[in-house]
Amino acid sequence: MAKTIFHPETDQIELTTVLEALSDPIRRDIILGLFEDGEQNCSAFNGLSSKTNLTYHYVRLREAGLTRTRQMGTHRLITLRADEIESRFPGLLAAILAAARTERLQRQAQGLPDALSSPKVAGGEHHGEDGA
């Protein structure tokens, strides 16, 4: 039987926890990717960091209430809880997304690679448990 994945209820999401979770640039890139592309398999963000490190980031985002993870066979799919975050903290997500886009543009202007523009891995690549 599959392990239950914890997600805080909307009224349990705390501003300090959300801001702490969003303090990391990798997590901001994940949020931006989810906003722009919708629900993603965990492997969609492999270009950002190692699988182990990404698992840590997925857990932080989920436990902060920013994402929802659902199990689909051996895959975990991540969704941004945009409507819930907007209802709890109006305008916060828009400000975070704008800042994340600015950071991406600055990286591109400096000639740094845009990890989110790397090809996304199709659904069959990732197997097994991860922390998403």
mmCIF file of N, CA and C in Angstrom:
data_model
loop_
_atom_site.group_PDB
_atom_site.id
_atom_site.type_symbol
_atom_site.label_atom_id
_atom_site.label_comp_id
_atom_site.label_asym_id
_atom_site.label_seq_id
_atom_site.Cartn_x
_atom_site.Cartn_y
_atom_site.Cartn_z
ATOM 1 N N MET A 1 0.840 -1.178 0.000
ATOM 2 C CA MET A 1 0.000 0.000 0.000
ATOM 3 C C MET A 1 0.888 1.245 0.000
ATOM 4 N N ALA A 2 0.475 2.253 -0.761
ATOM 5 C CA ALA A 2 1.257 3.487 -0.888
ATOM 6 C C ALA A 2 1.208 4.302 0.401
ATOM 7 N N LYS A 3 2.331 4.905 0.713
ATOM 8 C CA LYS A 3 2.431 5.762 1.883
ATOM 9 C C LYS A 3 1.650 7.057 1.619
ATOM 10 N N THR A 4 0.931 7.533 2.626
ATOM 11 C CA THR A 4 0.191 8.779 2.504
ATOM 12 C C THR A 4 1.169 9.946 2.474
ATOM 13 N N ILE A 5 0.946 10.859 1.548
ATOM 14 C CA ILE A 5 1.811 12.025 1.399
ATOM 15 C C ILE A 5 1.170 13.189 2.140
ATOM 16 N N PHE A 6 1.903 13.786 3.075
ATOM 17 C CA PHE A 6 1.385 14.905 3.869
ATOM 18 C C PHE A 6 1.324 16.186 3.042
ATOM 19 N N HIS A 7 0.172 16.851 3.130
ATOM 20 C CA HIS A 7 -0.020 18.192 2.560
ATOM 21 C C HIS A 7 -0.769 19.017 3.601
ATOM 22 N N PRO A 8 -0.240 20.174 3.987
ATOM 23 C CA PRO A 8 -0.992 20.991 4.945
ATOM 24 C C PRO A 8 -2.278 21.520 4.316
ATOM 25 N N GLU A 9 -3.304 21.652 5.127
ATOM 26 C CA GLU A 9 -4.538 22.287 4.668
ATOM 27 C C GLU A 9 -4.229 23.755 4.404
ATOM 28 N N THR A 10 -5.036 24.391 3.574
ATOM 29 C CA THR A 10 -4.799 25.790 3.219
ATOM 30 C C THR A 10 -4.676 26.676 4.447
ATOM 31 N N ASP A 11 -5.553 26.488 5.430
ATOM 32 C CA ASP A 11 -5.506 27.342 6.626
ATOM 33 C C ASP A 11 -4.322 27.032 7.543
ATOM 34 N N GLN A 12 -3.589 25.961 7.259
ATOM 35 C CA GLN A 12 -2.401 25.613 8.038
ATOM 36 C C GLN A 12 -1.118 26.171 7.415
ATOM 37 N N ILE A 13 -1.212 26.725 6.219
ATOM 38 C CA ILE A 13 -0.029 27.252 5.536
ATOM 39 C C ILE A 13 0.371 28.563 6.207
ATOM 40 N N GLU A 14 1.624 28.625 6.646
ATOM 41 C CA GLU A 14 2.120 29.804 7.368
ATOM 42 C C GLU A 14 3.045 30.622 6.470
ATOM 43 N N LEU A 15 2.912 31.932 6.559
ATOM 44 C CA LEU A 15 3.705 32.833 5.734
ATOM 45 C C LEU A 15 5.203 32.637 5.944
ATOM 46 N N THR A 16 5.642 32.510 7.175
ATOM 47 C CA THR A 16 7.080 32.351 7.428
ATOM 48 C C THR A 16 7.619 31.068 6.796
ATOM 49 N N THR A 17 6.832 30.009 6.824
ATOM 50 C CA THR A 17 7.252 28.741 6.235
ATOM 51 C C THR A 17 7.332 28.857 4.712
ATOM 52 N N VAL A 18 6.354 29.533 4.118
ATOM 53 C CA VAL A 18 6.350 29.746 2.673
ATOM 54 C C VAL A 18 7.562 30.578 2.255
ATOM 55 N N LEU A 19 7.804 31.672 2.961
ATOM 56 C CA LEU A 19 8.929 32.538 2.611
ATOM 57 C C LEU A 19 10.256 31.818 2.794
ATOM 58 N N GLU A 20 10.382 31.008 3.830
ATOM 59 C CA GLU A 20 11.607 30.241 4.050
ATOM 60 C C GLU A 20 11.802 29.255 2.908
ATOM 61 N N ALA A 21 10.722 28.582 2.509
ATOM 62 C CA ALA A 21 10.825 27.612 1.414
ATOM 63 C C ALA A 21 11.236 28.301 0.117
ATOM 64 N N LEU A 22 10.769 29.509 -0.085
ATOM 65 C CA LEU A 22 11.065 30.237 -1.321
ATOM 66 C C LEU A 22 12.386 30.999 -1.265
ATOM 67 N N SER A 23 13.113 30.878 -0.171
ATOM 68 C CA SER A 23 14.393 31.587 -0.042
ATOM 69 C C SER A 23 15.494 30.942 -0.880
ATOM 70 N N ASP A 24 15.270 29.745 -1.359
ATOM 71 C CA ASP A 24 16.279 29.038 -2.132
ATOM 72 C C ASP A 24 16.012 29.194 -3.635
ATOM 73 N N PRO A 25 17.032 29.547 -4.425
ATOM 74 C CA PRO A 25 16.817 29.759 -5.857
ATOM 75 C C PRO A 25 16.367 28.510 -6.618
ATOM 76 N N ILE A 26 16.795 27.340 -6.209
ATOM 77 C CA ILE A 26 16.336 26.117 -6.875
ATOM 78 C C ILE A 26 14.845 25.940 -6.654
ATOM 79 N N ARG A 27 14.391 26.175 -5.445
ATOM 80 C CA ARG A 27 12.956 26.044 -5.168
ATOM 81 C C ARG A 27 12.153 27.094 -5.921
ATOM 82 N N ARG A 28 12.699 28.303 -6.065
ATOM 83 C CA ARG A 28 12.004 29.324 -6.873
ATOM 84 C C ARG A 28 11.926 28.879 -8.328
ATOM 85 N N ASP A 29 12.987 28.268 -8.843
ATOM 86 C CA ASP A 29 12.959 27.763 -10.218
ATOM 87 C C ASP A 29 11.919 26.654 -10.379
ATOM 88 N N ILE A 30 11.800 25.791 -9.394
ATOM 89 C CA ILE A 30 10.791 24.729 -9.445
ATOM 90 C C ILE A 30 9.391 25.344 -9.473
ATOM 91 N N ILE A 31 9.136 26.302 -8.601
ATOM 92 C CA ILE A 31 7.828 26.971 -8.553
ATOM 93 C C ILE A 31 7.530 27.647 -9.886
ATOM 94 N N LEU A 32 8.510 28.340 -10.441
ATOM 95 C CA LEU A 32 8.329 29.013 -11.728
ATOM 96 C C LEU A 32 8.024 27.994 -12.830
ATOM 97 N N GLY A 33 8.752 26.897 -12.838
ATOM 98 C CA GLY A 33 8.507 25.844 -13.823
ATOM 99 C C GLY A 33 7.117 25.247 -13.706
ATOM 100 N N LEU A 34 6.670 25.019 -12.483
ATOM 101 C CA LEU A 34 5.327 24.473 -12.274
ATOM 102 C C LEU A 34 4.257 25.468 -12.710
ATOM 103 N N PHE A 35 4.491 26.742 -12.444
ATOM 104 C CA PHE A 35 3.530 27.765 -12.843
ATOM 105 C C PHE A 35 3.436 27.845 -14.371
ATOM 106 N N GLU A 36 4.581 27.826 -15.028
ATOM 107 C CA GLU A 36 4.604 27.987 -16.483
ATOM 108 C C GLU A 36 4.154 26.740 -17.237
ATOM 109 N N ASP A 37 4.504 25.557 -16.731
ATOM 110 C CA ASP A 37 4.252 24.322 -17.474
ATOM 111 C C ASP A 37 3.187 23.427 -16.864
ATOM 112 N N GLY A 38 2.674 23.778 -15.704
ATOM 113 C CA GLY A 38 1.669 22.938 -15.060
ATOM 114 C C GLY A 38 2.295 21.742 -14.362
ATOM 115 N N GLU A 39 1.458 20.779 -14.039
ATOM 116 C CA GLU A 39 1.902 19.591 -13.309
ATOM 117 C C GLU A 39 3.084 18.933 -14.015
ATOM 118 N N GLN A 40 4.071 18.523 -13.215
ATOM 119 C CA GLN A 40 5.294 17.934 -13.762
ATOM 120 C C GLN A 40 5.694 16.683 -13.002
ATOM 121 N N ASN A 41 6.307 15.759 -13.717
ATOM 122 C CA ASN A 41 6.963 14.627 -13.100
ATOM 123 C C ASN A 41 8.209 15.160 -12.393
ATOM 124 N N CYS A 42 8.589 14.560 -11.310
ATOM 125 C CA CYS A 42 9.775 15.009 -10.565
ATOM 126 C C CYS A 42 11.002 15.124 -11.453
ATOM 127 N N SER A 43 11.122 14.259 -12.427
ATOM 128 C CA SER A 43 12.306 14.262 -13.286
ATOM 129 C C SER A 43 12.369 15.486 -14.204
ATOM 130 N N ALA A 44 11.305 16.253 -14.299
ATOM 131 C CA ALA A 44 11.298 17.449 -15.148
ATOM 132 C C ALA A 44 12.321 18.474 -14.689
ATOM 133 N N PHE A 45 12.730 18.394 -13.443
ATOM 134 C CA PHE A 45 13.651 19.388 -12.891
ATOM 135 C C PHE A 45 15.057 18.845 -12.672
ATOM 136 N N ASN A 46 15.366 17.698 -13.267
ATOM 137 C CA ASN A 46 16.685 17.081 -13.080
ATOM 138 C C ASN A 46 17.826 18.007 -13.486
ATOM 139 N N GLY A 47 17.579 18.962 -14.380
ATOM 140 C CA GLY A 47 18.619 19.890 -14.801
ATOM 141 C C GLY A 47 19.013 20.892 -13.734
ATOM 142 N N LEU A 48 18.226 20.992 -12.670
ATOM 143 C CA LEU A 48 18.505 21.965 -11.616
ATOM 144 C C LEU A 48 19.520 21.481 -10.592
ATOM 145 N N SER A 49 19.527 20.178 -10.322
ATOM 146 C CA SER A 49 20.387 19.651 -9.266
ATOM 147 C C SER A 49 20.359 18.127 -9.312
ATOM 148 N N SER A 50 21.041 17.496 -8.368
ATOM 149 C CA SER A 50 21.024 16.032 -8.280
ATOM 150 C C SER A 50 19.657 15.569 -7.777
ATOM 151 N N LYS A 51 19.325 14.310 -8.042
ATOM 152 C CA LYS A 51 18.037 13.772 -7.591
ATOM 153 C C LYS A 51 17.887 13.863 -6.076
ATOM 154 N N THR A 52 18.954 13.558 -5.356
ATOM 155 C CA THR A 52 18.905 13.606 -3.897
ATOM 156 C C THR A 52 18.605 15.014 -3.414
ATOM 157 N N ASN A 53 19.282 15.988 -3.967
ATOM 158 C CA ASN A 53 19.065 17.375 -3.579
ATOM 159 C C ASN A 53 17.658 17.832 -3.971
ATOM 160 N N LEU A 54 17.196 17.428 -5.145
ATOM 161 C CA LEU A 54 15.850 17.805 -5.580
ATOM 162 C C LEU A 54 14.789 17.217 -4.661
ATOM 163 N N THR A 55 15.003 15.993 -4.213
ATOM 164 C CA THR A 55 14.046 15.375 -3.288
ATOM 165 C C THR A 55 13.881 16.243 -2.048
ATOM 166 N N TYR A 56 14.980 16.736 -1.521
ATOM 167 C CA TYR A 56 14.941 17.628 -0.367
ATOM 168 C C TYR A 56 14.114 18.876 -0.693
ATOM 169 N N HIS A 57 14.351 19.481 -1.850
ATOM 170 C CA HIS A 57 13.625 20.689 -2.243
ATOM 171 C C HIS A 57 12.136 20.410 -2.444
ATOM 172 N N TYR A 58 11.795 19.270 -3.050
ATOM 173 C CA TYR A 58 10.383 18.922 -3.250
ATOM 174 C C TYR A 58 9.660 18.803 -1.907
ATOM 175 N N VAL A 59 10.306 18.170 -0.950
ATOM 176 C CA VAL A 59 9.704 18.002 0.376
ATOM 177 C C VAL A 59 9.489 19.362 1.038
ATOM 178 N N ARG A 60 10.486 20.229 0.968
ATOM 179 C CA ARG A 60 10.361 21.564 1.574
ATOM 180 C C ARG A 60 9.191 22.334 0.964
ATOM 181 N N LEU A 61 9.049 22.283 -0.350
ATOM 182 C CA LEU A 61 7.949 22.989 -1.012
ATOM 183 C C LEU A 61 6.594 22.393 -0.648
ATOM 184 N N ARG A 62 6.532 21.062 -0.605
ATOM 185 C CA ARG A 62 5.270 20.395 -0.270
ATOM 186 C C ARG A 62 4.876 20.661 1.174
ATOM 187 N N GLU A 63 5.807 20.533 2.095
ATOM 188 C CA GLU A 63 5.492 20.736 3.510
ATOM 189 C C GLU A 63 5.175 22.192 3.829
ATOM 190 N N ALA A 64 5.682 23.116 3.012
ATOM 191 C CA ALA A 64 5.350 24.537 3.182
ATOM 192 C C ALA A 64 3.955 24.841 2.638
ATOM 193 N N GLY A 65 3.393 23.914 1.866
ATOM 194 C CA GLY A 65 2.059 24.105 1.311
ATOM 195 C C GLY A 65 2.055 24.706 -0.085
ATOM 196 N N LEU A 66 3.214 24.813 -0.698
ATOM 197 C CA LEU A 66 3.300 25.421 -2.027
ATOM 198 C C LEU A 66 2.986 24.454 -3.160
ATOM 199 N N THR A 67 3.227 23.175 -2.927
ATOM 200 C CA THR A 67 2.982 22.185 -3.972
ATOM 201 C C THR A 67 2.135 21.035 -3.432
ATOM 202 N N ARG A 68 1.553 20.325 -4.370
ATOM 203 C CA ARG A 68 0.815 19.106 -4.059
ATOM 204 C C ARG A 68 1.448 18.000 -4.893
ATOM 205 N N THR A 69 1.656 16.856 -4.277
ATOM 206 C CA THR A 69 2.259 15.714 -4.951
ATOM 207 C C THR A 69 1.259 14.577 -4.993
ATOM 208 N N ARG A 70 1.155 13.960 -6.161
ATOM 209 C CA ARG A 70 0.289 12.789 -6.266
ATOM 210 C C ARG A 70 1.072 11.645 -6.881
ATOM 211 N N GLN A 71 0.774 10.470 -6.388
ATOM 212 C CA GLN A 71 1.426 9.255 -6.848
ATOM 213 C C GLN A 71 0.659 8.730 -8.055
ATOM 214 N N MET A 72 1.391 8.382 -9.114
ATOM 215 C CA MET A 72 0.777 7.767 -10.292
ATOM 216 C C MET A 72 1.677 6.607 -10.693
ATOM 217 N N GLY A 73 1.344 5.426 -10.209
ATOM 218 C CA GLY A 73 2.210 4.269 -10.419
ATOM 219 C C GLY A 73 3.523 4.490 -9.691
ATOM 220 N N THR A 74 4.623 4.397 -10.419
ATOM 221 C CA THR A 74 5.942 4.606 -9.823
ATOM 222 C C THR A 74 6.383 6.062 -9.897
ATOM 223 N N HIS A 75 5.538 6.919 -10.422
ATOM 224 C CA HIS A 75 5.884 8.334 -10.601
ATOM 225 C C HIS A 75 5.192 9.202 -9.563
ATOM 226 N N ARG A 76 5.841 10.313 -9.278
ATOM 227 C CA ARG A 76 5.223 11.344 -8.449
ATOM 228 C C ARG A 76 5.119 12.599 -9.290
ATOM 229 N N LEU A 77 3.928 13.149 -9.317
ATOM 230 C CA LEU A 77 3.657 14.351 -10.090
ATOM 231 C C LEU A 77 3.438 15.512 -9.137
ATOM 232 N N ILE A 78 4.030 16.647 -9.471
ATOM 233 C CA ILE A 78 3.988 17.818 -8.599
ATOM 234 C C ILE A 78 3.155 18.907 -9.261
ATOM 235 N N THR A 79 2.295 19.534 -8.470
ATOM 236 C CA THR A 79 1.455 20.635 -8.935
ATOM 237 C C THR A 79 1.636 21.812 -7.997
ATOM 238 N N LEU A 80 1.672 23.009 -8.552
ATOM 239 C CA LEU A 80 1.713 24.229 -7.759
ATOM 240 C C LEU A 80 0.316 24.503 -7.213
ATOM 241 N N ARG A 81 0.221 24.805 -5.932
ATOM 242 C CA ARG A 81 -1.066 25.109 -5.303
ATOM 243 C C ARG A 81 -1.361 26.609 -5.427
ATOM 244 N N ALA A 82 -1.343 27.105 -6.656
ATOM 245 C CA ALA A 82 -1.432 28.543 -6.935
ATOM 246 C C ALA A 82 -2.713 29.163 -6.379
ATOM 247 N N ASP A 83 -3.849 28.555 -6.632
ATOM 248 C CA ASP A 83 -5.115 29.133 -6.162
ATOM 249 C C ASP A 83 -5.184 29.176 -4.640
ATOM 250 N N GLU A 84 -4.688 28.132 -4.007
ATOM 251 C CA GLU A 84 -4.711 28.087 -2.545
ATOM 252 C C GLU A 84 -3.763 29.123 -1.939
ATOM 253 N N ILE A 85 -2.592 29.282 -2.545
ATOM 254 C CA ILE A 85 -1.633 30.280 -2.055
ATOM 255 C C ILE A 85 -2.191 31.685 -2.267
ATOM 256 N N GLU A 86 -2.816 31.898 -3.409
ATOM 257 C CA GLU A 86 -3.395 33.216 -3.695
ATOM 258 C C GLU A 86 -4.519 33.542 -2.710
ATOM 259 N N SER A 87 -5.342 32.559 -2.387
ATOM 260 C CA SER A 87 -6.437 32.823 -1.436
ATOM 261 C C SER A 87 -5.904 33.070 -0.028
ATOM 262 N N ARG A 88 -4.824 32.407 0.326
ATOM 263 C CA ARG A 88 -4.250 32.554 1.674
ATOM 264 C C ARG A 88 -3.419 33.835 1.800
ATOM 265 N N PHE A 89 -2.627 34.138 0.756
ATOM 266 C CA PHE A 89 -1.725 35.301 0.768
ATOM 267 C C PHE A 89 -1.848 36.040 -0.567
ATOM 268 N N PRO A 90 -2.881 36.852 -0.738
ATOM 269 C CA PRO A 90 -3.125 37.525 -2.021
ATOM 270 C C PRO A 90 -1.906 38.322 -2.494
ATOM 271 N N GLY A 91 -1.517 38.074 -3.745
ATOM 272 C CA GLY A 91 -0.429 38.805 -4.369
ATOM 273 C C GLY A 91 0.960 38.239 -4.126
ATOM 274 N N LEU A 92 1.113 37.386 -3.140
ATOM 275 C CA LEU A 92 2.442 36.859 -2.810
ATOM 276 C C LEU A 92 3.036 36.042 -3.948
ATOM 277 N N LEU A 93 2.275 35.117 -4.480
ATOM 278 C CA LEU A 93 2.798 34.248 -5.527
ATOM 279 C C LEU A 93 3.174 35.051 -6.774
ATOM 280 N N ALA A 94 2.370 36.029 -7.140
ATOM 281 C CA ALA A 94 2.687 36.869 -8.305
ATOM 282 C C ALA A 94 4.015 37.585 -8.096
ATOM 283 N N ALA A 95 4.254 38.082 -6.902
ATOM 284 C CA ALA A 95 5.509 38.775 -6.607
ATOM 285 C C ALA A 95 6.690 37.807 -6.673
ATOM 286 N N ILE A 96 6.520 36.620 -6.139
ATOM 287 C CA ILE A 96 7.586 35.615 -6.158
ATOM 288 C C ILE A 96 7.894 35.194 -7.594
ATOM 289 N N LEU A 97 6.854 34.966 -8.383
ATOM 290 C CA LEU A 97 7.054 34.559 -9.774
ATOM 291 C C LEU A 97 7.747 35.653 -10.578
ATOM 292 N N ALA A 98 7.373 36.902 -10.344
ATOM 293 C CA ALA A 98 8.021 38.017 -11.037
ATOM 294 C C ALA A 98 9.505 38.072 -10.682
ATOM 295 N N ALA A 99 9.823 37.889 -9.420
ATOM 296 C CA ALA A 99 11.227 37.895 -8.987
ATOM 297 C C ALA A 99 11.986 36.716 -9.595
ATOM 298 N N ALA A 100 11.360 35.552 -9.652
ATOM 299 C CA ALA A 100 12.008 34.369 -10.226
ATOM 300 C C ALA A 100 12.277 34.566 -11.715
ATOM 301 N N ARG A 101 11.347 35.204 -12.421
ATOM 302 C CA ARG A 101 11.560 35.493 -13.848
ATOM 303 C C ARG A 101 12.721 36.470 -14.028
ATOM 304 N N THR A 102 12.786 37.485 -13.175
ATOM 305 C CA THR A 102 13.886 38.454 -13.228
ATOM 306 C C THR A 102 15.217 37.762 -12.992
ATOM 307 N N GLU A 103 15.274 36.864 -12.013
ATOM 308 C CA GLU A 103 16.501 36.110 -11.742
ATOM 309 C C GLU A 103 16.912 35.289 -12.960
ATOM 310 N N ARG A 104 15.939 34.659 -13.608
ATOM 311 C CA ARG A 104 16.235 33.845 -14.796
ATOM 312 C C ARG A 104 16.810 34.731 -15.905
ATOM 313 N N LEU A 105 16.201 35.884 -16.127
ATOM 314 C CA LEU A 105 16.700 36.814 -17.150
ATOM 315 C C LEU A 105 18.117 37.288 -16.831
ATOM 316 N N GLN A 106 18.396 37.533 -15.562
ATOM 317 C CA GLN A 106 19.743 37.945 -15.165
ATOM 318 C C GLN A 106 20.757 36.840 -15.425
ATOM 319 N N ARG A 107 20.390 35.593 -15.138
ATOM 320 C CA ARG A 107 21.286 34.461 -15.419
ATOM 321 C C ARG A 107 21.557 34.368 -16.926
ATOM 322 N N GLN A 108 20.492 34.527 -17.716
ATOM 323 C CA GLN A 108 20.646 34.455 -19.172
ATOM 324 C C GLN A 108 21.533 35.588 -19.673
ATOM 325 N N ALA A 109 21.367 36.785 -19.135
ATOM 326 C CA ALA A 109 22.175 37.939 -19.547
ATOM 327 C C ALA A 109 23.650 37.725 -19.205
ATOM 328 N N GLN A 110 23.914 36.979 -18.155
ATOM 329 C CA GLN A 110 25.289 36.684 -17.747
ATOM 330 C C GLN A 110 25.854 35.488 -18.496
ATOM 331 N N GLY A 111 25.040 34.902 -19.364
ATOM 332 C CA GLY A 111 25.489 33.747 -20.133
ATOM 333 C C GLY A 111 25.441 32.447 -19.368
ATOM 334 N N LEU A 112 24.763 32.447 -18.237
ATOM 335 C CA LEU A 112 24.637 31.224 -17.445
ATOM 336 C C LEU A 112 23.511 30.377 -18.026
ATOM 337 N N PRO A 113 23.638 29.063 -17.961
ATOM 338 C CA PRO A 113 22.593 28.212 -18.528
ATOM 339 C C PRO A 113 21.290 28.329 -17.744
ATOM 340 N N ASP A 114 20.203 28.217 -18.470
ATOM 341 C CA ASP A 114 18.875 28.217 -17.855
ATOM 342 C C ASP A 114 18.473 26.762 -17.669
ATOM 343 N N ALA A 115 18.571 26.286 -16.455
ATOM 344 C CA ALA A 115 18.327 24.871 -16.170
ATOM 345 C C ALA A 115 16.930 24.436 -16.569
ATOM 346 N N LEU A 116 15.959 25.328 -16.491
ATOM 347 C CA LEU A 116 14.596 24.947 -16.824
ATOM 348 C C LEU A 116 14.360 24.844 -18.321
ATOM 349 N N SER A 117 15.274 25.322 -19.127
ATOM 350 C CA SER A 117 15.092 25.213 -20.567
ATOM 351 C C SER A 117 15.667 23.907 -21.112
ATOM 352 N N SER A 118 16.329 23.133 -20.238
ATOM 353 C CA SER A 118 16.851 21.849 -20.689
ATOM 354 C C SER A 118 15.683 20.923 -20.985
ATOM 355 N N PRO A 119 15.884 19.962 -21.894
ATOM 356 C CA PRO A 119 14.770 19.089 -22.271
ATOM 357 C C PRO A 119 14.191 18.365 -21.061
ATOM 358 N N LYS A 120 12.907 18.343 -20.974
ATOM 359 C CA LYS A 120 12.231 17.649 -19.882
ATOM 360 C C LYS A 120 12.279 16.147 -20.165
ATOM 361 N N VAL A 121 12.431 15.386 -19.111
ATOM 362 C CA VAL A 121 12.510 13.944 -19.249
ATOM 363 C C VAL A 121 11.097 13.395 -19.326
ATOM 364 N N ALA A 122 10.863 12.528 -20.285
ATOM 365 C CA ALA A 122 9.534 11.933 -20.447
ATOM 366 C C ALA A 122 9.223 11.042 -19.260
ATOM 367 N N GLY A 123 7.951 10.805 -19.033
ATOM 368 C CA GLY A 123 7.459 10.117 -17.853
ATOM 369 C C GLY A 123 8.143 8.829 -17.464
ATOM 370 N N GLY A 124 8.708 8.054 -18.385
ATOM 371 C CA GLY A 124 9.248 6.750 -18.039
ATOM 372 C C GLY A 124 10.615 6.761 -17.405
ATOM 373 N N GLU A 125 11.237 7.881 -17.242
ATOM 374 C CA GLU A 125 12.613 7.950 -16.759
ATOM 375 C C GLU A 125 12.756 7.718 -15.263
ATOM 376 N N HIS A 126 11.858 8.245 -14.458
ATOM 377 C CA HIS A 126 12.011 8.214 -13.005
ATOM 378 C C HIS A 126 11.203 7.072 -12.413
ATOM 379 N N HIS A 127 11.846 6.262 -11.606
ATOM 380 C CA HIS A 127 11.163 5.155 -10.931
ATOM 381 C C HIS A 127 11.489 5.174 -9.463
ATOM 382 N N GLY A 128 10.562 4.662 -8.675
ATOM 383 C CA GLY A 128 10.829 4.509 -7.250
ATOM 384 C C GLY A 128 10.401 5.687 -6.429
ATOM 385 N N GLU A 129 10.713 5.599 -5.148
ATOM 386 C CA GLU A 129 10.319 6.621 -4.172
ATOM 387 C C GLU A 129 11.188 7.840 -4.280
ATOM 388 N N ASP A 130 10.591 8.975 -4.121
ATOM 389 C CA ASP A 130 11.321 10.208 -3.909
ATOM 390 C C ASP A 130 10.480 11.032 -2.958
ATOM 391 N N GLY A 131 11.014 12.125 -2.510
ATOM 392 C CA GLY A 131 10.348 12.860 -1.455
ATOM 393 C C GLY A 131 9.299 13.849 -1.884
ATOM 394 N N ALA A 132 9.012 13.921 -3.174
ATOM 395 C CA ALA A 132 8.098 14.960 -3.645
ATOM 396 C C ALA A 132 6.806 14.999 -2.940
#
